[in-house]
Tab-separated table of C-alpha atoms in Angstrom:
chain	number	residue	atom	x	y	z
A	139	UNK	CA	106.587	115.386	92.525
A	140	UNK	CA	106.031	118.162	94.421
A	141	UNK	CA	106.905	117.420	97.963
A	142	UNK	CA	103.988	119.376	99.851
A	143	UNK	CA	100.684	120.231	98.134
A	144	UNK	CA	97.728	122.024	99.992
A	145	UNK	CA	94.618	121.563	97.886
A	146	UNK	CA	91.600	124.926	98.629
A	147	UNK	CA	92.037	123.891	102.423
A	148	UNK	CA	89.800	125.470	105.074
A	149	UNK	CA	90.056	126.097	108.760
A	150	UNK	CA	87.679	126.893	110.989
A	151	UNK	CA	87.381	128.016	114.368
A	152	UNK	CA	84.169	127.332	115.865
A	153	UNK	CA	82.234	129.826	113.614
A	154	UNK	CA	85.036	131.958	112.671
A	155	UNK	CA	86.822	130.875	109.507
A	156	UNK	CA	90.796	130.990	109.735
A	157	UNK	CA	91.714	129.844	105.979
A	158	UNK	CA	89.826	129.699	102.778
A	159	UNK	CA	90.187	127.943	100.155
A	160	UNK	CA	93.907	127.856	100.379
A	161	UNK	CA	96.408	126.349	97.460
A	162	UNK	CA	100.123	125.996	97.508
A	163	UNK	CA	102.608	123.292	96.212
A	164	UNK	CA	106.243	122.931	97.443
A	165	UNK	CA	109.029	121.367	95.134
A	166	UNK	CA	111.330	119.523	97.530
A	167	UNK	CA	114.082	121.016	98.925
A	168	UNK	CA	112.303	124.690	98.279
A	169	UNK	CA	112.284	127.643	100.606
A	170	UNK	CA	108.832	128.984	101.205
A	171	UNK	CA	108.719	132.577	103.306
A	172	UNK	CA	104.548	132.689	104.452
A	173	UNK	CA	103.736	135.840	105.194
A	174	UNK	CA	101.412	138.514	105.955
A	175	UNK	CA	99.334	140.810	108.719
A	176	UNK	CA	98.376	139.447	111.729
A	177	UNK	CA	94.845	136.930	111.779
A	178	UNK	CA	96.239	136.038	108.189
A	179	UNK	CA	96.263	132.889	108.562
A	180	UNK	CA	100.030	131.973	108.545
A	181	UNK	CA	100.062	130.063	111.716
A	182	UNK	CA	96.957	128.062	110.816
A	183	UNK	CA	98.070	126.678	107.272
A	184	UNK	CA	101.366	125.674	109.476
A	185	UNK	CA	99.140	123.520	112.127
A	186	UNK	CA	96.878	122.165	109.413
A	187	UNK	CA	99.662	120.864	107.135
A	188	UNK	CA	101.385	118.801	110.410
A	189	UNK	CA	97.804	118.164	111.791
A	190	UNK	CA	97.731	119.970	115.076
A	191	UNK	CA	94.542	121.565	114.150
A	192	UNK	CA	91.491	120.153	111.209
A	193	UNK	CA	90.496	120.799	108.441
A	194	UNK	CA	86.962	121.418	107.185
A	195	UNK	CA	87.712	120.147	103.665
A	196	UNK	CA	90.403	120.288	100.900
A	197	UNK	CA	93.633	117.597	100.908
A	198	UNK	CA	96.698	118.372	101.964
A	199	UNK	CA	99.837	115.452	100.510
A	200	UNK	CA	103.718	115.163	101.143
A	201	UNK	CA	105.468	113.094	98.744
A	202	UNK	CA	102.405	111.461	97.435
A	203	UNK	CA	100.124	110.065	101.525
A	204	UNK	CA	97.232	112.216	101.623
A	205	UNK	CA	98.295	113.752	105.271
A	206	UNK	CA	95.026	115.129	105.993
A	207	UNK	CA	93.266	113.296	108.764
A	208	UNK	CA	96.525	112.124	109.877
A	209	UNK	CA	97.577	112.615	113.565
A	210	UNK	CA	100.781	114.337	114.139
A	211	UNK	CA	102.417	112.006	115.328
A	212	UNK	CA	101.787	110.100	111.819
A	213	UNK	CA	102.654	113.083	109.835
A	214	UNK	CA	105.686	113.318	111.584
A	215	UNK	CA	106.588	109.382	110.724
A	216	UNK	CA	106.486	110.657	107.137
A	217	UNK	CA	109.220	112.789	107.717
A	218	UNK	CA	107.466	116.639	109.056
A	219	UNK	CA	107.895	118.493	111.179
A	220	UNK	CA	107.709	121.544	112.861
A	221	UNK	CA	109.227	124.432	114.664
A	222	UNK	CA	106.261	125.598	117.155
A	223	UNK	CA	106.130	129.932	117.840
A	224	UNK	CA	107.080	130.474	120.866
A	225	UNK	CA	109.762	127.153	120.692
A	226	UNK	CA	107.975	125.479	123.467
A	227	UNK	CA	110.814	123.760	124.530
A	228	UNK	CA	110.746	121.818	127.868
A	229	UNK	CA	112.669	124.423	130.606
A	230	UNK	CA	112.815	121.856	133.740
A	231	UNK	CA	114.580	119.690	131.242
A	232	UNK	CA	117.857	119.942	130.386
A	233	UNK	CA	119.191	120.629	126.850
A	234	UNK	CA	120.142	117.149	125.980
A	235	UNK	CA	117.080	115.543	127.399
A	236	UNK	CA	114.662	118.209	125.125
A	237	UNK	CA	116.871	116.528	121.895
A	238	UNK	CA	115.857	113.422	122.678
A	239	UNK	CA	111.891	114.547	122.976
A	240	UNK	CA	112.620	114.706	119.437
A	241	UNK	CA	113.880	111.441	118.650
A	242	UNK	CA	110.580	109.527	119.904
A	243	UNK	CA	108.945	108.314	117.111
A	244	UNK	CA	112.986	106.496	115.725
A	245	UNK	CA	114.759	103.241	116.469
A	246	UNK	CA	117.663	103.876	114.599
A	247	UNK	CA	119.516	104.151	118.366
A	248	UNK	CA	123.353	104.603	116.211
A	249	UNK	CA	122.065	106.976	113.690
A	250	UNK	CA	120.249	108.903	117.152
A	251	UNK	CA	123.537	109.582	118.366
A	252	UNK	CA	125.062	110.124	115.120
A	253	UNK	CA	122.222	113.201	114.833
A	254	UNK	CA	122.965	114.611	118.418
A	255	UNK	CA	126.403	114.580	117.639
A	256	UNK	CA	125.373	117.067	114.633
A	257	UNK	CA	123.392	118.850	116.310
A	258	UNK	CA	125.949	120.143	118.742
A	259	UNK	CA	128.135	120.471	115.871
A	260	UNK	CA	126.156	123.432	113.872
A	261	UNK	CA	125.396	124.883	117.564
A	262	UNK	CA	128.289	124.544	119.341
A	263	UNK	CA	126.948	126.513	122.980
A	264	UNK	CA	123.815	123.756	122.974
A	265	UNK	CA	127.093	121.020	123.395
A	266	UNK	CA	128.693	123.331	125.990
A	267	UNK	CA	125.250	123.599	128.180
A	268	UNK	CA	123.763	120.543	127.434
A	269	UNK	CA	123.329	119.573	131.229
A	270	UNK	CA	121.972	122.957	132.071
A	271	UNK	CA	117.895	123.467	132.170
A	272	UNK	CA	117.042	124.461	128.849
A	273	UNK	CA	115.154	127.405	130.790
A	274	UNK	CA	118.295	128.781	131.851
A	275	UNK	CA	118.645	129.470	127.809
A	276	UNK	CA	118.790	132.431	126.830
A	277	UNK	CA	115.933	133.333	123.870
A	278	UNK	CA	118.308	132.496	120.693
A	279	UNK	CA	119.381	129.445	122.976
A	280	UNK	CA	115.826	128.536	123.536
A	281	UNK	CA	114.951	128.993	119.605
A	282	UNK	CA	118.361	126.975	118.497
A	283	UNK	CA	116.648	124.121	120.842
A	284	UNK	CA	113.981	123.538	119.457
A	285	UNK	CA	115.324	123.748	115.813
A	286	UNK	CA	117.848	121.014	116.654
A	287	UNK	CA	114.720	119.032	118.775
A	288	UNK	CA	112.990	119.353	115.102
A	289	UNK	CA	116.258	117.908	113.196
A	290	UNK	CA	116.191	114.770	115.302
A	291	UNK	CA	112.896	114.065	113.821
A	292	UNK	CA	114.788	113.458	110.268
A	293	UNK	CA	112.274	115.473	109.017
A	294	UNK	CA	111.958	115.725	104.871
A	295	UNK	CA	109.971	119.022	105.454
A	296	UNK	CA	110.773	120.952	108.311
A	297	UNK	CA	107.678	123.593	109.372
A	298	UNK	CA	109.334	127.004	111.537
A	299	UNK	CA	106.466	129.372	112.787
A	300	UNK	CA	107.957	132.762	113.776
A	301	UNK	CA	111.631	132.507	114.144
A	302	UNK	CA	112.064	135.569	114.963
A	303	UNK	CA	109.845	136.218	117.459
A	304	UNK	CA	111.243	137.953	120.478
A	305	UNK	CA	114.895	137.394	119.284
A	306	UNK	CA	116.991	140.615	118.859
A	307	UNK	CA	118.536	141.108	115.294
A	308	UNK	CA	122.197	140.090	115.986
A	309	UNK	CA	120.383	136.431	116.641
A	310	UNK	CA	117.920	136.288	114.339
A	311	UNK	CA	120.340	136.771	111.341
A	312	UNK	CA	122.691	133.867	113.769
A	313	UNK	CA	118.920	131.323	113.568
A	314	UNK	CA	118.655	131.865	109.323
A	315	UNK	CA	122.563	131.580	108.587
A	316	UNK	CA	121.576	127.844	110.619
A	317	UNK	CA	118.592	126.999	108.819
A	318	UNK	CA	119.402	127.824	105.377
A	319	UNK	CA	123.365	126.063	106.677
A	320	UNK	CA	121.376	123.374	107.491
A	321	UNK	CA	118.880	123.164	104.428
A	322	UNK	CA	121.510	123.337	101.948
A	323	UNK	CA	123.782	120.452	104.031
A	324	UNK	CA	121.093	118.073	104.564
A	325	UNK	CA	118.579	118.951	101.601
A	326	UNK	CA	115.574	119.712	103.469
A	327	UNK	CA	112.371	121.763	102.451
A	328	UNK	CA	111.857	124.174	104.281
A	329	UNK	CA	108.473	126.283	105.094
A	330	UNK	CA	109.012	129.511	107.432
A	331	UNK	CA	106.560	132.099	108.364
A	332	UNK	CA	107.980	135.435	108.978
A	333	UNK	CA	106.401	138.784	109.503
A	334	UNK	CA	108.733	140.641	108.103
A	335	UNK	CA	109.135	140.657	104.730
A	336	UNK	CA	112.325	142.655	104.037
A	337	UNK	CA	114.289	139.965	105.767
A	338	UNK	CA	112.662	136.945	104.035
A	339	UNK	CA	114.276	139.171	100.855
A	340	UNK	CA	117.418	139.035	102.326
A	341	UNK	CA	117.645	135.193	103.412
A	342	UNK	CA	115.706	134.616	100.274
A	343	UNK	CA	113.521	132.043	98.733
A	344	UNK	CA	110.009	131.991	97.588
A	345	UNK	CA	107.309	134.375	99.360
A	346	UNK	CA	103.727	133.224	100.055
A	347	UNK	CA	101.374	136.104	101.000
A	348	UNK	CA	98.455	136.232	102.650
A	349	UNK	CA	95.228	137.950	104.116
A	350	UNK	CA	91.971	137.316	106.091
A	351	UNK	CA	92.379	133.577	105.384
A	352	UNK	CA	92.687	133.948	101.526
A	353	UNK	CA	96.797	134.171	99.286
A	354	UNK	CA	96.951	136.308	97.588
A	355	UNK	CA	100.076	136.552	96.693
A	356	UNK	CA	102.941	133.939	95.272
A	357	UNK	CA	106.570	134.494	93.816
A	358	UNK	CA	110.091	135.735	94.536
A	359	UNK	CA	110.765	137.440	98.349
A	360	UNK	CA	113.122	140.195	96.614
A	361	UNK	CA	110.714	141.213	94.059
A	362	UNK	CA	108.008	141.138	96.892
A	363	UNK	CA	109.627	143.579	99.335
A	364	UNK	CA	110.197	145.800	96.715
A	365	UNK	CA	106.101	145.485	95.175
A	366	UNK	CA	103.467	147.254	96.023
A	367	UNK	CA	101.808	143.404	97.198
A	368	UNK	CA	103.248	144.102	100.584
A	369	UNK	CA	101.660	147.280	101.234
A	370	UNK	CA	98.064	145.305	99.703
A	371	UNK	CA	98.443	142.853	101.851
A	372	UNK	CA	99.278	144.637	104.881
A	373	UNK	CA	97.375	147.839	104.734
A	374	UNK	CA	94.240	146.955	101.632
A	375	UNK	CA	94.098	148.515	98.714
A	376	UNK	CA	94.130	151.825	99.695
A	377	UNK	CA	97.659	151.192	100.624
A	378	UNK	CA	100.173	154.134	100.265
A	379	UNK	CA	104.483	154.807	99.582
A	380	UNK	CA	104.267	156.099	103.442
A	381	UNK	CA	104.345	152.552	104.619
A	382	UNK	CA	105.939	152.383	108.162
């Protein structure tokens, strides 16, 4: 059984379609990048999967459980977490208080303390600044905090929306290195919205290309980075070889 199944899903914001008949499957332990131009529906797809926006038709399943129509909290209890675009940390709370927000759906106290310790081991700077207000962290540190908070929901499937947004290239590399290590060590299934096909190719995995709310390509990220599919997705069928 696939970890996640999205079947003919559509999303609208008022009269404006955001997704049209999108289907995909993600296998357990897989790493999937979702890419495409601005307005392609990438974030809308993640929000539909985690229950943050309603679908107008179609079905979403994880491990055989139907997610469509459930609240985000109910979906989180099934083992799905999302690290949103812009990180959305609580700037006036300390680092540790932010992390503990991620444990709100859990009751296994001893395991929570062990997992917080593990987050500090994965992100040593968070341990060093555990008592500092999160708003005082750098952008990269806030991204690490958002990922750590997501991990503390004890997920099986993690959605990460634009982890590279606004970060310096060397910090982006560090964030991705940590994500890949966490995926390997925890056996996570990982879905990442990533604007840069070149970066997705370097990290490695599968890529889903969206354009205009529809799937226009699905395959190996390294192969896609070298193909005309990327140019067509971003610039249309008449795209030339001089893609910027």
